[in-house]
Tab-separated table of C-alpha atoms in Angstrom:
chain	number	residue	atom	x	y	z
A	265	MET	CA	26.526	-9.705	-13.334
A	266	PHE	CA	23.942	-11.440	-10.915
A	267	SER	CA	24.280	-10.668	-7.310
A	268	LEU	CA	22.395	-12.553	-4.786
A	269	LYS	CA	22.755	-9.694	-2.298
A	270	GLU	CA	21.270	-7.294	-4.762
A	271	ILE	CA	18.415	-9.791	-5.874
A	272	ALA	CA	17.717	-10.233	-2.146
A	273	SER	CA	17.336	-6.509	-1.571
A	274	VAL	CA	15.254	-5.986	-4.716
A	275	THR	CA	13.088	-8.703	-3.815
A	276	LEU	CA	12.587	-7.915	-0.095
A	277	THR	CA	11.750	-4.200	-1.162
A	278	LEU	CA	9.209	-5.171	-3.796
A	279	PHE	CA	7.683	-7.753	-1.349
A	280	ALA	CA	7.086	-5.008	1.195
A	281	ILE	CA	5.630	-2.658	-1.377
A	282	ILE	CA	3.415	-5.160	-3.267
A	283	ASP	CA	2.225	-6.647	0.033
A	284	ILE	CA	0.342	-9.442	-1.715
A	285	LEU	CA	-0.429	-11.051	1.700
A	286	GLY	CA	-2.153	-7.817	2.691
A	287	SER	CA	-4.140	-8.147	-0.460
A	288	VAL	CA	-5.694	-11.601	0.498
A	289	PRO	CA	-8.991	-9.937	1.622
A	290	ILE	CA	-9.286	-8.130	-1.640
A	291	ILE	CA	-8.516	-11.174	-3.691
A	292	ILE	CA	-11.138	-13.063	-1.712
A	293	GLN	CA	-13.623	-10.184	-2.311
A	294	ILE	CA	-12.969	-10.222	-5.950
A	295	ARG	CA	-13.474	-14.126	-6.061
A	296	GLN	CA	-16.820	-13.803	-4.185
A	297	ARG	CA	-17.899	-10.905	-6.672
A	298	GLU	CA	-16.787	-12.508	-9.846
A	299	GLY	CA	-16.691	-16.272	-9.062
A	300	ASP	CA	-12.932	-16.592	-10.006
A	301	VAL	CA	-9.699	-14.998	-9.986
A	302	ASN	CA	-7.326	-15.878	-12.749
A	303	ALA	CA	-4.037	-16.308	-11.147
A	304	GLU	CA	-2.027	-16.674	-14.392
A	305	LYS	CA	-3.756	-13.613	-16.021
A	306	ALA	CA	-3.251	-11.384	-12.967
A	307	THR	CA	0.462	-12.507	-12.623
A	308	ILE	CA	1.197	-12.175	-16.440
A	309	VAL	CA	-0.427	-8.694	-16.583
A	310	ALA	CA	1.399	-7.530	-13.416
A	311	GLY	CA	4.643	-8.782	-14.862
A	312	ILE	CA	4.075	-7.012	-18.202
A	313	LEU	CA	3.180	-3.892	-16.371
A	314	MET	CA	6.241	-4.005	-14.027
A	315	VAL	CA	8.845	-4.748	-16.795
A	316	SER	CA	7.317	-2.184	-19.189
A	317	PHE	CA	7.392	0.491	-16.434
A	318	LEU	CA	10.773	-0.388	-15.487
A	319	PHE	CA	11.995	0.236	-19.084
A	320	VAL	CA	9.673	3.071	-20.245
A	321	GLY	CA	8.151	4.424	-16.952
A	322	GLN	CA	10.210	7.521	-16.699
A	323	SER	CA	9.711	8.369	-20.336
A	324	ILE	CA	5.875	7.995	-20.086
A	325	LEU	CA	5.578	10.189	-16.945
A	326	SER	CA	7.977	12.733	-18.536
A	327	LEU	CA	5.813	12.520	-21.893
A	328	PHE	CA	2.668	13.637	-19.899
A	329	GLY	CA	4.463	16.089	-17.726
A	330	VAL	CA	3.670	14.109	-14.663
A	331	ASP	CA	6.109	13.868	-11.639
A	332	PHE	CA	6.475	11.148	-9.175
A	333	GLN	CA	4.702	13.041	-6.465
A	334	SER	CA	1.601	13.578	-8.792
A	335	PHE	CA	1.795	9.853	-9.780
A	336	ALA	CA	1.945	8.681	-6.126
A	337	LEU	CA	-0.969	10.991	-5.098
A	338	ALA	CA	-3.103	9.524	-7.846
A	339	GLY	CA	-2.353	6.003	-6.580
A	340	ALA	CA	-2.936	7.157	-3.006
A	341	ILE	CA	-6.481	8.322	-4.037
A	342	ILE	CA	-7.176	4.753	-5.560
A	343	ILE	CA	-5.834	2.967	-2.492
A	344	PHE	CA	-7.743	5.207	-0.258
A	345	LEU	CA	-11.076	4.325	-1.957
A	346	ILE	CA	-10.334	0.614	-2.109
A	347	GLY	CA	-9.691	0.893	1.718
A	348	MET	CA	-13.128	2.666	2.189
A	349	GLU	CA	-14.857	-0.083	0.295
A	350	MET	CA	-13.262	-2.783	2.615
A	351	ILE	CA	-14.050	-1.048	5.824
A	352	LEU	CA	-17.561	0.250	4.963
A	353	GLY	CA	-18.668	-2.883	2.949
A	354	ILE	CA	-19.766	-0.588	0.095
A	355	GLU	CA	-19.078	-0.590	-3.648
A	356	LEU	CA	-17.505	2.580	-4.941
A	357	PHE	CA	-16.018	1.086	-8.150
A	358	ARG	CA	-18.657	-0.176	-10.401
A	359	HIS	CA	-17.826	-3.877	-11.210
A	360	ASP	CA	-19.294	-5.881	-14.141
A	361	PRO	CA	-19.034	-9.555	-13.137
A	362	ALA	CA	-19.712	-10.528	-16.740
A	363	ALA	CA	-16.480	-8.663	-17.851
A	364	GLY	CA	-14.255	-10.744	-15.714
A	365	THR	CA	-11.745	-8.074	-15.253
A	366	GLY	CA	-11.219	-8.358	-11.553
A	367	SER	CA	-7.918	-10.264	-12.331
A	368	ILE	CA	-6.642	-7.202	-14.031
A	369	VAL	CA	-8.315	-4.340	-12.340
A	370	PRO	CA	-8.125	-3.963	-9.350
A	371	LEU	CA	-5.928	-6.912	-8.829
A	372	ALA	CA	-2.870	-6.584	-11.276
A	373	PHE	CA	-3.260	-2.839	-11.252
A	374	PRO	CA	-3.345	-1.065	-8.884
A	375	LEU	CA	-3.073	-3.529	-6.082
A	376	ILE	CA	-0.055	-5.522	-7.223
A	377	VAL	CA	1.403	-2.921	-9.592
A	378	GLY	CA	0.430	0.381	-8.250
A	379	ALA	CA	2.180	3.837	-8.011
A	380	GLY	CA	4.285	2.527	-5.097
A	381	THR	CA	5.501	-0.299	-7.107
A	382	MET	CA	6.114	1.614	-10.149
A	383	THR	CA	7.949	4.455	-8.493
A	384	THR	CA	10.118	1.890	-6.533
A	385	LEU	CA	10.981	0.108	-9.548
A	386	LEU	CA	12.460	3.219	-11.096
A	387	SER	CA	14.323	3.736	-7.793
A	388	LEU	CA	15.564	0.298	-7.746
A	389	ARG	CA	16.728	0.419	-11.473
A	390	ALA	CA	18.945	3.540	-10.524
A	391	ALA	CA	20.404	1.693	-7.635
A	392	TYR	CA	20.893	-1.805	-8.837
A	393	ALA	CA	21.967	-3.685	-12.028
A	394	LEU	CA	19.173	-4.395	-14.444
A	395	PRO	CA	19.438	-8.283	-14.426
A	396	ASN	CA	19.087	-8.152	-10.476
A	397	VAL	CA	16.041	-6.033	-10.688
A	398	LEU	CA	14.564	-8.286	-13.207
A	399	ALA	CA	15.365	-11.420	-11.095
A	400	GLY	CA	13.732	-9.621	-7.977
A	401	VAL	CA	10.709	-8.951	-9.989
A	402	LEU	CA	10.552	-12.503	-10.980
A	403	VAL	CA	10.788	-13.832	-7.557
A	404	ASN	CA	7.959	-11.477	-6.402
A	405	LEU	CA	5.673	-12.539	-9.408
A	406	ILE	CA	6.114	-16.287	-8.421
A	407	PHE	CA	5.182	-15.488	-4.780
A	408	VAL	CA	2.200	-13.375	-6.060
A	409	TYR	CA	0.932	-16.184	-8.307
A	410	LEU	CA	1.248	-18.806	-5.364
A	411	VAL	CA	-0.790	-16.457	-2.988
A	412	ILE	CA	-3.442	-15.765	-5.498
A	413	LYS	CA	-3.805	-19.574	-6.641
A	414	SER	CA	-4.059	-20.541	-2.850
A	415	SER	CA	-6.787	-17.926	-2.096
A	416	PRO	CA	-9.506	-20.394	-2.109
A	417	TRP	CA	-7.695	-22.509	0.414
A	418	ILE	CA	-6.999	-19.355	2.604
A	419	GLU	CA	-10.726	-18.293	2.417
A	420	ARG	CA	-11.769	-21.700	3.562
A	421	LYS	CA	-9.535	-21.602	6.410
A	422	LEU	CA	-10.542	-18.104	7.595
A	423	GLY	CA	-14.237	-18.673	7.297
A	424	LYS	CA	-16.797	-15.763	6.987
A	425	ALA	CA	-15.948	-14.230	10.419
A	426	GLY	CA	-12.142	-14.318	9.900
A	427	GLU	CA	-12.478	-12.938	6.312
A	428	ASP	CA	-14.621	-10.134	7.511
A	429	ILE	CA	-12.282	-9.184	10.180
A	430	LEU	CA	-9.336	-9.402	7.970
A	431	ARG	CA	-10.893	-7.327	5.314
A	432	ARG	CA	-11.595	-4.599	7.838
A	433	VAL	CA	-8.094	-4.503	9.390
A	434	PHE	CA	-6.399	-4.441	5.897
A	435	GLY	CA	-8.843	-1.759	4.905
A	436	VAL	CA	-7.441	0.370	7.703
A	437	ILE	CA	-3.934	-0.557	6.709
A	438	LEU	CA	-4.764	0.682	3.256
A	439	LEU	CA	-6.172	3.879	4.477
A	440	ALA	CA	-2.963	4.355	6.500
A	441	ILE	CA	-0.841	3.786	3.448
A	442	ALA	CA	-2.878	6.259	1.425
A	443	ILE	CA	-2.510	8.631	4.052
A	444	LYS	CA	1.212	8.143	4.163
A	445	LEU	CA	1.527	8.617	0.438
A	446	PHE	CA	-0.438	11.789	0.598
A	447	LYS	CA	1.630	13.195	3.516
A	448	THR	CA	4.946	12.156	1.722
A	449	ASN	CA	3.954	13.710	-1.809
A	450	PHE	CA	1.832	16.583	-0.845
């Protein structure tokens, strides 16, 4: 039933797609804007989204007549705009600090569980046994939780200048990912 090789493959694939380490500048930005990022809430919401999409994602997309390419392009637009915010230091998405939703949007969705993660989950489900996919998801959620929880420590170690540089570098990387999604799915 459980295969360590399959779990490792799923874990590494999802780790590369989720790229929680690349999201550290965004996590810091959300913390600065809202005062706090709830690691538990972000991880639980991301987990619910991932497991739900694993089981009903294909049906939901089919119900709305949306194919993978269209879904990936929508995710690419969101990633592109977030990258522009990071590079230019502007705010394209209106944020209400009183709402305290930064742990859910944009952190849990679309950064942790975006179009890339969702389509990857469907591909992994077709290639690997379901228990192994679920185990890989769980391992990634634990790592996501640890990175989000340690973000205040990371922010202190980086300092303002390091954070600024990291935010812009990862903004460019997000733009490159968005453009790759455009090219692949257009």
